[in-house]
Structure formats: C-alpha cells, structure tokens
CSV table of C-alpha atoms and ligand atoms in Angstrom, one decimal:
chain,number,residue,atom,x,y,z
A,9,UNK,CA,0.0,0.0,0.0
A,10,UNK,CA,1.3,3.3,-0.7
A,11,UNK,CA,2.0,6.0,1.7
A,12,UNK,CA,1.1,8.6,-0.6
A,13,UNK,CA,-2.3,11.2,-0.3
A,14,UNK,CA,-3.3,13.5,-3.3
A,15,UNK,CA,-2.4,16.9,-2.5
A,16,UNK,CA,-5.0,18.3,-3.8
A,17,UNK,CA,-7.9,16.7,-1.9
A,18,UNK,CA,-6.0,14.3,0.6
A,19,UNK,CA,-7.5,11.1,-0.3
A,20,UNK,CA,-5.5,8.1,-0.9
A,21,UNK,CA,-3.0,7.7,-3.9
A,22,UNK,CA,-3.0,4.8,-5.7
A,23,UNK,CA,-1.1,3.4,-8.8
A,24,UNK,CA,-3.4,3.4,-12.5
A,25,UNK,CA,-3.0,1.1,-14.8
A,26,UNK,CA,-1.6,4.2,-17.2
A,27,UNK,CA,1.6,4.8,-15.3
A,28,UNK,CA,-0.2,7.3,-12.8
A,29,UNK,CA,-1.0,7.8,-9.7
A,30,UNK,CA,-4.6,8.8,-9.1
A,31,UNK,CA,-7.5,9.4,-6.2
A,32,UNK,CA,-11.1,8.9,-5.7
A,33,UNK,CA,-11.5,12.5,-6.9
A,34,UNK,CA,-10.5,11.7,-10.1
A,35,UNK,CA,-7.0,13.4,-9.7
A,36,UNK,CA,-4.1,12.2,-11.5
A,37,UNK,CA,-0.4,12.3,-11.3
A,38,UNK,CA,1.7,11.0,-14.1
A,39,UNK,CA,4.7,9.1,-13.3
A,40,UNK,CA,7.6,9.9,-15.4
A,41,UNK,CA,9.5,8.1,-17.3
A,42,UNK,CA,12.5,7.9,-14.7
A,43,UNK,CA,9.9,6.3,-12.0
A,44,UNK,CA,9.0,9.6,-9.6
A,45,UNK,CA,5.9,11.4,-9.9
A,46,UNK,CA,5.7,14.9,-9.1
A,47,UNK,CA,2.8,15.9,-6.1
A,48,UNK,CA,3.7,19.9,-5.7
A,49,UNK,CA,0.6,22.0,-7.1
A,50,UNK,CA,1.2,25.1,-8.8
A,51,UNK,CA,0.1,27.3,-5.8
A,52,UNK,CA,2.8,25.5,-3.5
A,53,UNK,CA,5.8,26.7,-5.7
A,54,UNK,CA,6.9,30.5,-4.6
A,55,UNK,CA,9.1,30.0,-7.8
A,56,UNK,CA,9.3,28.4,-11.2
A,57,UNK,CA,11.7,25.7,-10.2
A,58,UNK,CA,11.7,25.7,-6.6
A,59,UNK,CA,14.7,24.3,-4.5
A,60,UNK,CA,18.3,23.7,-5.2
A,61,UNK,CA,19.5,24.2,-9.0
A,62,UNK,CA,21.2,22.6,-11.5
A,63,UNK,CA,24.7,23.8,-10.5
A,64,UNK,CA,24.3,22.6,-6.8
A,65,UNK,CA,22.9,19.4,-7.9
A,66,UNK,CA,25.2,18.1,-10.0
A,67,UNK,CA,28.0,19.2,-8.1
A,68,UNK,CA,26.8,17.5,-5.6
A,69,UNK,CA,25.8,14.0,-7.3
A,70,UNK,CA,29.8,14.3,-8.3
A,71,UNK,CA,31.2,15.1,-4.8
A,72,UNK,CA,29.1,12.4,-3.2
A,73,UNK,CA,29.9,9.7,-5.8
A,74,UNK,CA,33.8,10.3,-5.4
A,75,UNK,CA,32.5,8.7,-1.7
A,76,UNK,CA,34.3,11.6,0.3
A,77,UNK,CA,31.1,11.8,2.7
A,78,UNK,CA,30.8,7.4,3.1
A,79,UNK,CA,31.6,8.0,6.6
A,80,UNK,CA,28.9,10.0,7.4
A,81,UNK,CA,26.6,7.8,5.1
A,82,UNK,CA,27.5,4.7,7.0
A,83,UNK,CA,27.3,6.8,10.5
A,84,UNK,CA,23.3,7.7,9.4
A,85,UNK,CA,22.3,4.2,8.1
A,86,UNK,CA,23.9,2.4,11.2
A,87,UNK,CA,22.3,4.7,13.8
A,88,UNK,CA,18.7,4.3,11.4
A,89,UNK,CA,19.7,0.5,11.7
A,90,UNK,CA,19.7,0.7,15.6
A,91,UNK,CA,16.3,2.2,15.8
A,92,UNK,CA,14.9,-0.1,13.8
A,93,UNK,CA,15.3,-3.4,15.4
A,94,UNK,CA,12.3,-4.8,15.8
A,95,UNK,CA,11.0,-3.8,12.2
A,96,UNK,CA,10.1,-5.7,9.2
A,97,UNK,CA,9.3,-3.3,6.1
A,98,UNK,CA,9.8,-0.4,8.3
A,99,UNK,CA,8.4,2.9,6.0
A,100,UNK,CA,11.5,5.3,5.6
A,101,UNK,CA,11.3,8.8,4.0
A,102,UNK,CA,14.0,11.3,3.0
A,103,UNK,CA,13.1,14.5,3.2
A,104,UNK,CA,14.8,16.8,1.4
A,105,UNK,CA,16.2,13.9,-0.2
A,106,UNK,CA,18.4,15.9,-3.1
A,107,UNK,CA,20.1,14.0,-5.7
A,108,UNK,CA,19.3,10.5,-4.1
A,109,UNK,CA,22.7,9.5,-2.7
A,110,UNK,CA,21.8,9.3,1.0
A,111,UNK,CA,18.6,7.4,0.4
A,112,UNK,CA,20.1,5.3,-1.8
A,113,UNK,CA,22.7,4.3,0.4
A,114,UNK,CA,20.2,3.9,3.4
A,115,UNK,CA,18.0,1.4,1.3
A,116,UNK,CA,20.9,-0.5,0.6
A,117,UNK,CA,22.5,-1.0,4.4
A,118,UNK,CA,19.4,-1.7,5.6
A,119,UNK,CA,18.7,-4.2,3.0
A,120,UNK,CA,17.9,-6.9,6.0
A,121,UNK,CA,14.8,-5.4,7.0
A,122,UNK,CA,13.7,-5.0,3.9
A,123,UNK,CA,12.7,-1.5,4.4
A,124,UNK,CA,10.2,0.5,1.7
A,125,UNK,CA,12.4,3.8,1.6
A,126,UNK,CA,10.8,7.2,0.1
A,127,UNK,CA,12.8,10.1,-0.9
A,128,UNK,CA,11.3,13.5,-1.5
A,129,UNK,CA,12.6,16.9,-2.8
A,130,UNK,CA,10.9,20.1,-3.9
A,131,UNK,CA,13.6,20.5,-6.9
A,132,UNK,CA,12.1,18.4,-9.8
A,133,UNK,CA,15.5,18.5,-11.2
A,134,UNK,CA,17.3,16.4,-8.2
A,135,UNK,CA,14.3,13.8,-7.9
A,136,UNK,CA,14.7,13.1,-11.7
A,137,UNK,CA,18.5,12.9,-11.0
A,138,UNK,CA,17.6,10.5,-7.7
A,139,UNK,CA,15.1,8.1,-9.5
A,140,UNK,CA,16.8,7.9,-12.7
A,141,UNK,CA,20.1,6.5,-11.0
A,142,UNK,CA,18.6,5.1,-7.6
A,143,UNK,CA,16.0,1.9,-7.8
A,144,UNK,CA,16.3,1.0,-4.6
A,145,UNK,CA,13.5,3.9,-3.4
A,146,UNK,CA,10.7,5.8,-4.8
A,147,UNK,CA,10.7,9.4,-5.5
A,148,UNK,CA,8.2,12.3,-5.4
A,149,UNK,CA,8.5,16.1,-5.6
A,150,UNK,CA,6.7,17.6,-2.6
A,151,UNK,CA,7.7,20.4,-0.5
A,152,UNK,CA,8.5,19.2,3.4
A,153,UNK,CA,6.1,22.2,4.6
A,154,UNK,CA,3.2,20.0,2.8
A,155,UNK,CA,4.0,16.7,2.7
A,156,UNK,CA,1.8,14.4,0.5
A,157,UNK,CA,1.9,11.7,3.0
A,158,UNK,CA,-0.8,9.6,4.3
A,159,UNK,CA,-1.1,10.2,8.9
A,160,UNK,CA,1.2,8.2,11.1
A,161,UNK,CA,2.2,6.3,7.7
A,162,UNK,CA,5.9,6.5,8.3
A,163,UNK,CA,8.2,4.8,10.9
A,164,UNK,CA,11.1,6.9,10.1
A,165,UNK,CA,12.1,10.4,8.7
A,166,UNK,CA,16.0,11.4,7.9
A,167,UNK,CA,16.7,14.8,7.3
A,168,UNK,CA,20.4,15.6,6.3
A,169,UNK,CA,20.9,19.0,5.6
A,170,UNK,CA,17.4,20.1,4.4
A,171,UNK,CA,14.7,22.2,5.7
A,172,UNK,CA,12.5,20.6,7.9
A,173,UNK,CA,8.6,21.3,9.6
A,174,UNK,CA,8.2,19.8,12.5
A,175,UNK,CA,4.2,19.6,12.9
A,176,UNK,CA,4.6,17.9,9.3
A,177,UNK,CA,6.8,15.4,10.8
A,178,UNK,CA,4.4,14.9,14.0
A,179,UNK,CA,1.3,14.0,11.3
A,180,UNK,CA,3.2,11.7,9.2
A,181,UNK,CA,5.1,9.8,11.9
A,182,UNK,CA,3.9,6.4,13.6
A,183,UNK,CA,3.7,7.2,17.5
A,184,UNK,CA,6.8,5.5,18.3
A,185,UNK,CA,8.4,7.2,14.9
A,186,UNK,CA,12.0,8.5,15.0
A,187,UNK,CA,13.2,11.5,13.5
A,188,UNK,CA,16.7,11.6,12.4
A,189,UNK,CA,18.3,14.9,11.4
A,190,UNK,CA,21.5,15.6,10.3
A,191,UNK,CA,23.3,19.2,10.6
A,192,UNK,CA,25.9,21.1,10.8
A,193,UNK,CA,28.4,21.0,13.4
A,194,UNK,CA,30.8,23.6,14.8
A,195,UNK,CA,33.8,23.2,12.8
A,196,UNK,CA,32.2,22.2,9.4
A,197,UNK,CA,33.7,23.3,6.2
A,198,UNK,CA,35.7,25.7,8.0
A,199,UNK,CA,38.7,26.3,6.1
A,200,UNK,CA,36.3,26.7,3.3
A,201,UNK,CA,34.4,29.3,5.2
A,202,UNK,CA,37.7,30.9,6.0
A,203,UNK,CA,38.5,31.5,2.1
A,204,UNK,CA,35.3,33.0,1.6
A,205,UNK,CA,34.7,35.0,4.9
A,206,UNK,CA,37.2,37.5,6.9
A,207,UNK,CA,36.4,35.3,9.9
A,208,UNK,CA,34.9,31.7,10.2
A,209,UNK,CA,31.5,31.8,12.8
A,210,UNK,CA,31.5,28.3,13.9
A,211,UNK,CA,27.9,26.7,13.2
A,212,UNK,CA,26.0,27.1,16.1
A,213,UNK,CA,23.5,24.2,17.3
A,214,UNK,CA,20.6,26.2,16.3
A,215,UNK,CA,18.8,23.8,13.9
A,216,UNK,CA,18.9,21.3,16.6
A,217,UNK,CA,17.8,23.1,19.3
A,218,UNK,CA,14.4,24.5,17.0
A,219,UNK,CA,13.3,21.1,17.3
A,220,UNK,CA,9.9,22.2,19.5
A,221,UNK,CA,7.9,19.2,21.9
A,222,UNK,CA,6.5,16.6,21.7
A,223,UNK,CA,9.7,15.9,19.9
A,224,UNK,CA,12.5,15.1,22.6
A,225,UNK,CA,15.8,13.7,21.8
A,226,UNK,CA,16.9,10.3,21.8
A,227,UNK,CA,21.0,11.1,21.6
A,228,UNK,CA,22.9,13.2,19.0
A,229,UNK,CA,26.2,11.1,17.7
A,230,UNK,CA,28.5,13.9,16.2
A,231,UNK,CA,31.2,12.7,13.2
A,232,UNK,CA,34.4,14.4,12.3
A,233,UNK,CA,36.6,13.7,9.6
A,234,UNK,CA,38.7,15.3,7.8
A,235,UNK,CA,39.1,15.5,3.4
A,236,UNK,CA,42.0,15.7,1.9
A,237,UNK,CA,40.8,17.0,-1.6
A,238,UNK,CA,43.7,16.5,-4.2
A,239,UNK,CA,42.3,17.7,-7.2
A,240,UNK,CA,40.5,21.3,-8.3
A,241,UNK,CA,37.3,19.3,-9.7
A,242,UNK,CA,36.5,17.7,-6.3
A,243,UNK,CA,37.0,21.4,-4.3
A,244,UNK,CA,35.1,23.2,-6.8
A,245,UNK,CA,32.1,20.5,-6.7
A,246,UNK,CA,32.5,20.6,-2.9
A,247,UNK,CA,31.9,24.4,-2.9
A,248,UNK,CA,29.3,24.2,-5.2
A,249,UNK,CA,27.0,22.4,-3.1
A,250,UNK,CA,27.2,24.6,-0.9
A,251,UNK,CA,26.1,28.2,0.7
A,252,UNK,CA,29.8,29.5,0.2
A,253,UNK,CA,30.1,29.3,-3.8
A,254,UNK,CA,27.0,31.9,-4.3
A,255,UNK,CA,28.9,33.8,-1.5
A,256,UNK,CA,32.4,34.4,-2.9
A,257,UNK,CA,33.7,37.1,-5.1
A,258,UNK,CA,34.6,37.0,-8.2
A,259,UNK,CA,38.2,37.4,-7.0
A,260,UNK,CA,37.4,34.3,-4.5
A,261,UNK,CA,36.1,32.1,-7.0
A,262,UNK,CA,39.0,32.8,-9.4
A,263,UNK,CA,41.4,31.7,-6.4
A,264,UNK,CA,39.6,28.2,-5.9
A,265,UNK,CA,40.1,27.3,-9.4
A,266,UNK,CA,43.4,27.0,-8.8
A,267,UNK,CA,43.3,25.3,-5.5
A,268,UNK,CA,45.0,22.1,-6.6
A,269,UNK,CA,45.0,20.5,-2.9
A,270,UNK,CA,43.1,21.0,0.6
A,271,UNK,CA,42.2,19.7,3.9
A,272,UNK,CA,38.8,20.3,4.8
A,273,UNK,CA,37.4,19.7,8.4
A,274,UNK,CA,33.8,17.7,7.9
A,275,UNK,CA,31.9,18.3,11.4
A,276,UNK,CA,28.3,16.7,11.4
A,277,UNK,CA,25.7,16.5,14.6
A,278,UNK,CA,23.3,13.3,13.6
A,279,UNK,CA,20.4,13.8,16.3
A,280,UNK,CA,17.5,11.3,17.0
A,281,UNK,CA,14.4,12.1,17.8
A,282,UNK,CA,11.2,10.5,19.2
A,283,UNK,CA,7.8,11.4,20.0
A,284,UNK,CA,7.2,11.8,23.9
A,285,UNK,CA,4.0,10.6,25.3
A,286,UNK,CA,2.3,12.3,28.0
A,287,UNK,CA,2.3,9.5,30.5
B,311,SAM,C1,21.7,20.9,1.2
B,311,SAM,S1,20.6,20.0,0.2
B,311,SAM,C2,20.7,18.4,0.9
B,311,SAM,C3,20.3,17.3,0.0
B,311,SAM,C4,20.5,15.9,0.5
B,311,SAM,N1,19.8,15.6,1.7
B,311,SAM,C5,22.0,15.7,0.7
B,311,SAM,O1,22.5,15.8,1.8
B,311,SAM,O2,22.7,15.3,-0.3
B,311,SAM,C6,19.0,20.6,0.6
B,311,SAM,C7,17.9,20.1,-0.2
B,311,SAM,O3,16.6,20.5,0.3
B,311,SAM,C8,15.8,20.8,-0.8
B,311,SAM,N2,14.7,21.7,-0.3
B,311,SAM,C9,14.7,23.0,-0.2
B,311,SAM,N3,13.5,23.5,0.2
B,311,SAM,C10,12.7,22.4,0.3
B,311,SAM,C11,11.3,22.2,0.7
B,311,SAM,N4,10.5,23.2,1.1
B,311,SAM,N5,10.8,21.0,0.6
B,311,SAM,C12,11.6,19.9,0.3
B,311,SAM,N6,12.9,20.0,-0.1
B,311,SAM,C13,13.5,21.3,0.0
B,311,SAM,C14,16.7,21.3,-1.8
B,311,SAM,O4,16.2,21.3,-3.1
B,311,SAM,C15,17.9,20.5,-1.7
B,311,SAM,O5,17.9,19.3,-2.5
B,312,ZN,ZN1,-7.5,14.2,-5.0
C-alpha cells in the first residue's frame, strides 16, 4: 500500500494502470518516465523551479559519488539501523532527499529489514536525477512544509541538511516514529568558510535546538573527519554544493580554481528524535 495522499484533496493515492498515480477524486499524477511522480501544485511553488538548481545538484551528485562523505553515510544508516530493530518493512522517508545519494545508500544497508524507503525533494531537477540512478526507493516532488503523506504512515524520517517542519513530521510519523536529522556541526567546512569570509563563525547548534515538543531527543552522535581533496574538480564540486560558492567574489572564485590540494574539516551532529507521550 502506498504512503502517498493526493495533494490536492488528501484522499489516498493509488497506482493506474496508465503509469499514474490517481485518487477517488479523479485526480491524476503521471509518473515519469525515470519512476518519480511529481505531487507539488502550482500554488505550493513560490518560484518556477523551486529548491536547489542545476549547478548545486550536480556538483553534488559528483562530490558524493567520489564517496568523500561514506563516513557519514555509514554513521546515518547504522544509527537508522539501531532504531529499527524490531521492524520488518519499516516505511523510511527522506526529506529533502536531493540527488538520491543518501537514500540510496540507506535502502541498501538496511537491505535486512527490507525496508520501503521514500525520498522526496521540492527541486524536480534532483528527484529526476535521484530516480533515474537510484532503484532502490521511490521518488516524489513535494515540498516538506506539505507533505503528501498519508497520517502516522511513516516509521522513520532522515533529514540531512534540508529544511525541515516539525508539525509535518508529527502528522506523518507512527507514534513510536523517530526522526533523524542531520546538521551542521561547529567546525564544518571551515577552512572553506575561512576563504570565503574575513572570519569563520562556527555553526552554532541552532537547527537542533528549533526542534519544539513533543519531539525530545533520543541522543545526537556527532562525526568528524577530515578531506584531503587533491584535485581542483572535487574542491570546486565541494563548494558548489554549498552556501559559500553563491557567497564568494569574483576574485574568490578565481582563487579556488586554482586550489589544486586542501584539507577540509567535515563536522556533522546526527540527532535522533522520538515522539514523547504524555504519560
Ligand atoms: C543541502 S541540500 C541536501 C540534499 C541531500 N539531503 C544531501 O544531503 O545530499 C538541501 C535540499 O533541500 C531541498 N529543499 C529546499 N527546500 C525544500 C522544501 N521546502 N521541501 C523539500 N525540499 C526542499 C533542496 O532542493 C535540496 O535538495
Ligand atoms: Zn484528489
């Protein structure tokens, strides 16, 4: 059964026999031809292509496929492993899910439990990307503020990097759902950050600490490692994907094409979160 809800009316979603997905209302969502089927109305986009672009995801389907993040990757799908014990065909859904790497790599560790994984983005461009290369999931284009996901439907959400709604979260959860979000710690990308800014602000725990009841936090595992980048193409897809490249000059960017070698400091705070039950 699928998890999905029309957005338009909230009924049900189920498969056609025309490729589509469709509800009692007589509403229909084509799947395309790469397998994901977009569910963001019109009046949900506050732009024409909503979410990161082109550049960003590309870079980033590069970066991540030269395996320079794996030890986060395996960090996130062990620690999703240990919450799921005691599940068979646990629901998983990445939100925010970009260019499919993470979800990818989630669906395959945790292969055991044969787990039906979801990944979701608001860019169209990086869930084409993500279900053209990635089989292992299924893909839709939502935004995470309106998610078109059936009530208490989900046993587990990851959110690595991406913008997150909490109350959205609550709805879609089962009551003993986790949350697992994934940020940025203090020293992350810093000498990156020190190229681009007069001074480097280490991240502050912010994201983690906007986290409002009834969600209450399991543990938060934090992993460091540091990249040693020998070659411009991997910097330059590195700062891509990120905040910094549509921060730095001219002059700046001019510099990091010929950056030919760099250490980078990778800093990540991977927080769990359940649902507390007034007892
Ligand atoms: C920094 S990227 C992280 C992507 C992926 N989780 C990863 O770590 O490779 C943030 C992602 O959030 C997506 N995004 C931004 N606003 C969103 C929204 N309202 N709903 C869903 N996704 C959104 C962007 O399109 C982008 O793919
Ligand atoms: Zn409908």
């Amino acid at each position: 059964m699928s998890i999905l809800i029309c957005p338009h009316c909230q009924a049900p979603l189920e498969p056609t026999e025309n490729r589509s997905y469709g509800c009692e209302n007589n509403h229909q969502f084509d799947v395309a031809k790469e397998g994901y089927v977009n569910l963001l109305p019109v009046n949900q986009k506050k732009s024409k292509n909503p979410g990161d672009n082109e550049v960003m995801i590309s870079a980033r389907r590069n970066f991540l496929e030269e395996w320079h993040y794996d030890p986060l990757v395996h960090e996130v799908a062990s620690l999703i492993q240990s919450q799921l014990t005691d599940k068979t065909a646990a629901t998983i859904l990445d939100t925010g899910c970009g260019e499919g790497y993470y979800t990818h790599k989630i669906a395959e560790q945790l292969q055991s439990i044969s787990p039906q994984v979801y990944g979701t983005d608001i860019s169209k461009y990086a869930v084409r990307l993500a279900a053209k290369r990635y089989k292992s999931a299924n893909y839709f284009v939502s935004s995470v503020f309106n998610l078109p996901v059936a009530d208490h439907s989900v046993d587990l959400i990851v959110s690595i990097f991406a913008p997150f709604d909490a109350a959205e979260f609550q709805r879609v959860l089962s009551e003993e759902g986790k949350l697992v979000i994934v940020s940025p710690a203090e020293n992350h990308m810093k000498e990156i950050a020190e190229l681009v800014y007069d001074e480097f602000r280490p991240h502050e725990r912010t994201i983690l600490e906007k986290i409002p009841e009834p969600f209450a936090k399991v543990e938060t595992k934090r992993c460091s490692f540091v990249l040693d980048l020998n070659n411009n193409k991997s910097i330059l897809n590195l700062l891509k994907m990120t905040p910094y490249y549509w921060s730095a000059s001219a002059a700046q960017l001019r510099h990091f094409e010929t950056i030919e070698s760099i250490q980078v400091s990778c800093d990540f705070n991977i927080s769990i979160f359940e649902i507390a039950t007034v007892k």
